[in-house]
CSV table of C-alpha atoms in Angstrom, one decimal:
chain,number,residue,atom,x,y,z
A,282,MET,CA,97.7,63.9,-36.5
A,283,GLU,CA,94.4,63.8,-38.5
A,284,ILE,CA,92.7,60.5,-39.9
A,285,ASP,CA,90.1,61.1,-42.5
A,286,GLY,CA,89.7,64.8,-41.6
A,287,VAL,CA,88.8,64.0,-38.0
A,288,ALA,CA,90.8,65.7,-35.2
A,289,PRO,CA,91.9,63.2,-32.2
A,290,PRO,CA,90.1,64.1,-28.8
A,291,VAL,CA,92.0,66.5,-26.7
A,292,ALA,CA,92.5,64.7,-22.9
A,293,GLU,CA,91.5,67.2,-20.0
A,294,LYS,CA,94.1,67.8,-17.6
A,295,PRO,CA,93.6,66.2,-14.5
A,296,LEU,CA,92.8,68.5,-11.4
A,297,PHE,CA,94.8,67.4,-8.2
A,298,GLU,CA,94.0,69.0,-4.8
A,299,PRO,CA,97.4,70.5,-3.2
A,300,LEU,CA,99.0,68.2,-0.7
A,301,LYS,CA,98.9,68.8,3.0
A,302,ALA,CA,101.6,69.1,5.4
A,303,HIS,CA,101.3,65.5,6.6
A,304,GLU,CA,100.9,64.2,3.0
A,305,MET,CA,103.9,65.9,1.9
A,306,SER,CA,106.2,64.1,4.3
A,307,ASP,CA,104.5,60.5,3.5
A,308,GLY,CA,102.3,60.8,6.7
A,309,LYS,CA,105.3,61.2,9.0
A,310,VAL,CA,105.0,63.5,11.9
A,311,GLN,CA,107.5,66.3,11.7
A,312,PHE,CA,109.2,67.3,15.1
A,313,ARG,CA,111.4,70.2,16.2
A,314,LYS,CA,112.9,70.6,19.9
A,315,VAL,CA,114.3,73.7,21.2
A,316,SER,CA,116.3,73.9,24.3
A,317,VAL,CA,115.4,76.1,27.4
A,318,PRO,CA,118.3,77.8,29.1
A,319,PRO,CA,118.1,77.9,33.0
A,320,HIS,CA,117.8,81.9,32.9
A,321,ARG,CA,114.8,81.6,30.4
A,322,TYR,CA,112.9,79.0,32.4
A,323,THR,CA,110.9,81.6,34.6
A,324,PRO,CA,110.0,83.9,31.7
A,325,LEU,CA,108.8,81.2,29.7
A,326,LYS,CA,106.4,80.1,32.5
A,327,LYS,CA,104.9,83.7,32.5
A,328,ALA,CA,104.6,84.1,28.8
A,329,TRP,CA,103.7,80.4,28.0
A,330,MET,CA,100.1,81.3,26.9
A,331,GLU,CA,101.3,84.4,24.7
A,332,ILE,CA,103.7,81.5,23.1
A,333,TYR,CA,101.1,78.8,22.9
A,334,THR,CA,98.2,80.8,21.3
A,335,PRO,CA,99.8,81.9,17.9
A,336,VAL,CA,101.6,78.6,17.5
A,337,TYR,CA,98.5,76.3,17.9
A,338,GLU,CA,95.8,78.3,16.8
A,339,GLN,CA,97.4,80.2,14.0
A,340,MET,CA,100.4,78.2,12.6
A,341,LYS,CA,98.4,74.5,13.4
A,342,ILE,CA,101.5,73.0,15.0
A,343,ASP,CA,101.4,71.1,18.4
A,344,ILE,CA,103.5,72.6,21.2
A,345,ARG,CA,104.3,71.2,24.7
A,346,MET,CA,106.7,72.0,27.7
A,347,ASN,CA,108.8,68.7,28.1
A,348,LEU,CA,109.6,69.5,31.8
A,349,LYS,CA,112.1,66.5,32.5
A,350,ALA,CA,114.0,67.2,29.3
A,351,ARG,CA,113.8,71.2,29.5
A,352,LYS,CA,112.8,71.7,26.1
A,353,VAL,CA,110.0,72.8,24.2
A,354,GLU,CA,108.8,70.3,21.7
A,355,LEU,CA,106.8,71.1,18.4
A,356,LYS,CA,105.1,68.8,16.1
A,357,THR,CA,103.0,69.0,12.8
A,358,ARG,CA,99.4,68.1,12.8
A,359,VAL,CA,97.0,66.7,10.1
A,360,ASP,CA,95.4,70.0,9.8
A,361,THR,CA,98.9,72.0,9.5
A,362,PRO,CA,98.5,74.0,6.4
A,363,ASP,CA,102.3,74.1,5.4
A,364,ILE,CA,105.2,72.2,6.5
A,365,SER,CA,107.3,75.5,6.5
A,366,ASN,CA,105.1,76.6,9.9
A,367,LEU,CA,107.1,74.1,11.8
A,368,GLN,CA,110.4,75.9,11.1
A,369,LYS,CA,109.0,79.1,11.9
A,370,CYS,CA,107.4,78.4,15.0
A,371,ALA,CA,110.8,76.8,16.4
A,372,ASP,CA,112.7,79.9,15.2
A,373,PHE,CA,109.9,82.0,17.2
A,374,VAL,CA,110.5,79.7,20.3
A,375,HIS,CA,114.3,80.0,19.9
A,376,ALA,CA,114.1,83.7,19.4
A,377,PHE,CA,112.3,84.2,22.8
A,378,MET,CA,115.0,81.8,24.4
A,379,MET,CA,117.6,84.2,23.1
A,380,GLY,CA,115.8,87.0,25.2
A,381,PHE,CA,113.6,88.7,22.9
A,382,ASP,CA,110.2,89.7,24.0
A,383,VAL,CA,107.1,87.6,22.5
A,384,ILE,CA,105.7,90.6,21.0
A,385,ASP,CA,108.9,90.9,18.8
A,386,ALA,CA,109.4,87.5,18.2
A,387,VAL,CA,106.1,86.7,17.0
A,388,ALA,CA,106.9,88.9,13.9
A,389,LEU,CA,108.9,85.9,12.9
A,390,LEU,CA,105.4,83.6,12.3
A,391,ARG,CA,104.0,86.5,10.1
A,392,MET,CA,106.9,87.9,8.1
A,393,ASP,CA,109.0,85.6,5.9
A,394,GLU,CA,112.3,88.0,5.2
A,395,LEU,CA,113.0,88.3,9.0
A,396,TYR,CA,116.0,86.6,10.4
A,397,VAL,CA,118.0,86.4,13.7
A,398,ASP,CA,121.9,87.1,13.6
A,399,SER,CA,123.9,86.4,16.6
A,400,PHE,CA,127.7,87.1,17.3
A,401,GLU,CA,130.1,87.6,20.1
A,402,ILE,CA,132.2,90.5,21.2
A,403,LYS,CA,135.3,88.2,20.8
A,404,ASP,CA,134.3,87.9,17.3
A,405,VAL,CA,135.0,91.5,16.5
A,406,LYS,CA,137.8,92.3,18.9
A,407,THR,CA,139.5,90.5,21.8
A,408,LEU,CA,139.0,92.2,25.0
A,409,LYS,CA,139.6,91.1,28.7
A,410,GLY,CA,138.5,92.7,32.2
A,411,GLU,CA,137.7,96.3,32.4
A,412,HIS,CA,137.9,97.0,28.6
A,413,LYS,CA,135.3,94.3,27.7
A,414,SER,CA,133.1,95.8,30.6
A,415,ARG,CA,133.3,99.2,28.8
A,416,ALA,CA,132.6,97.7,25.5
A,417,ILE,CA,129.3,96.5,27.0
A,418,GLY,CA,128.6,99.5,28.5
A,419,ARG,CA,129.2,101.6,25.2
A,420,LEU,CA,126.6,99.0,23.4
A,421,SER,CA,124.3,99.8,26.1
A,422,GLY,CA,124.7,103.4,26.6
A,423,LYS,CA,123.2,105.3,29.9
A,424,GLY,CA,119.9,103.6,30.5
A,425,GLY,CA,119.8,101.6,27.2
A,426,LYS,CA,119.9,104.9,25.2
A,427,THR,CA,122.5,103.7,22.4
A,428,LYS,CA,120.7,100.3,21.9
A,429,PHE,CA,117.5,102.1,21.5
A,430,SER,CA,118.6,104.8,19.1
A,431,ILE,CA,120.2,101.9,16.8
A,432,GLU,CA,117.0,99.8,17.2
A,433,ASN,CA,114.9,102.6,16.1
A,434,ALA,CA,117.2,103.8,13.3
A,435,THR,CA,117.3,100.6,11.7
A,436,LYS,CA,114.2,99.1,12.4
A,437,THR,CA,115.4,96.0,14.3
A,438,ARG,CA,115.6,94.6,18.0
A,439,ILE,CA,118.8,93.9,19.8
A,440,VAL,CA,119.5,91.8,22.8
A,441,LEU,CA,122.8,92.3,24.9
A,442,ALA,CA,123.2,89.0,26.5
A,443,ASP,CA,126.7,89.3,28.3
A,444,GLU,CA,129.2,88.9,25.7
A,445,LYS,CA,126.5,87.6,23.0
A,446,ILE,CA,124.5,90.0,20.6
A,447,HIS,CA,121.6,89.0,19.3
A,448,ILE,CA,119.8,91.0,16.3
A,449,LEU,CA,116.2,90.6,14.8
A,450,GLY,CA,115.4,92.1,11.6
A,451,SER,CA,115.8,92.0,7.8
A,452,PHE,CA,119.0,91.0,6.4
A,453,ARG,CA,119.7,94.6,5.1
A,454,ASN,CA,118.7,96.3,8.6
A,455,ILE,CA,120.7,93.7,10.5
A,456,LYS,CA,123.9,94.5,8.7
A,457,ILE,CA,123.5,98.5,9.2
A,458,ALA,CA,122.9,97.5,13.0
A,459,ARG,CA,125.6,95.0,13.1
A,460,ASP,CA,128.1,97.7,11.7
A,461,ALA,CA,127.1,100.3,14.5
A,462,LEU,CA,127.5,97.7,17.2
A,463,CYS,CA,130.9,96.5,15.8
A,464,SER,CA,132.0,100.3,15.8
A,465,LEU,CA,131.1,100.8,19.2
A,466,ILE,CA,132.9,97.7,20.1
A,467,LEU,CA,136.3,99.1,18.5
A,468,GLY,CA,135.8,102.1,20.3
A,469,ALA,CA,134.2,104.8,18.6
A,470,PRO,CA,132.0,107.3,20.5
A,471,PRO,CA,128.3,106.7,20.4
A,472,GLY,CA,127.8,110.3,19.1
A,473,LYS,CA,130.1,109.3,16.0
A,474,VAL,CA,128.2,106.0,15.7
A,475,ASN,CA,124.6,107.6,15.8
A,476,SER,CA,125.6,110.4,13.3
A,477,LYS,CA,126.9,107.8,10.6
A,478,LEU,CA,123.6,105.7,11.4
A,479,ARG,CA,121.5,108.4,10.4
A,480,GLN,CA,123.7,109.0,7.0
A,481,VAL,CA,123.1,105.2,6.2
A,482,THR,CA,119.6,105.1,7.1
A,483,ALA,CA,118.7,108.0,5.0
A,484,ARG,CA,120.6,107.0,2.2
A,485,SER,CA,119.1,103.3,2.2
A,486,ALA,CA,115.6,105.0,2.7
A,487,GLU,CA,116.2,106.7,-0.8
A,488,LEU,CA,117.3,103.6,-2.5
A,489,PHE,CA,114.2,101.8,-1.5
């Protein structure tokens, strides 16, 4: 509203610096704990520096191994740039505990659209004794050939941990790999699964 032809002064917008991770949580330190299964204790000791370096130096998250509780503990620091880094690091460490190599699991820190999906053979079909052993054999193939071909075709990484199956990749690629693995569990021959896999991946490559 103008009075006597004089325009009111325009208030300047305040400039606020972006909040840091510790300020978003009212200065409270955020924690995550990841349990270490007995069979991953020795590999963790061997690969500790490969895990520690990207978490501490690149993501600015404190990490330590609690020997008594047998857990990897993560917490935010004052210089942590983003609060989401804590969950990314927890996912990275958890993926290593599932059996993924550090070189594959570290992609979870660098790419936002990667996930880990897990399921068991009994979720697809109830198998016992030799039938279950043969299903696990079909998933792997001779010398791991079938598993590698599915990984290469779908750009995923697969871990076969007895009855449990873990897949690391993008949402769409995980679905393609999971469908192929489910077909193998249900008894489909690897040759037929591979040919269908090639058709699906070729079709998806055309779409995207």
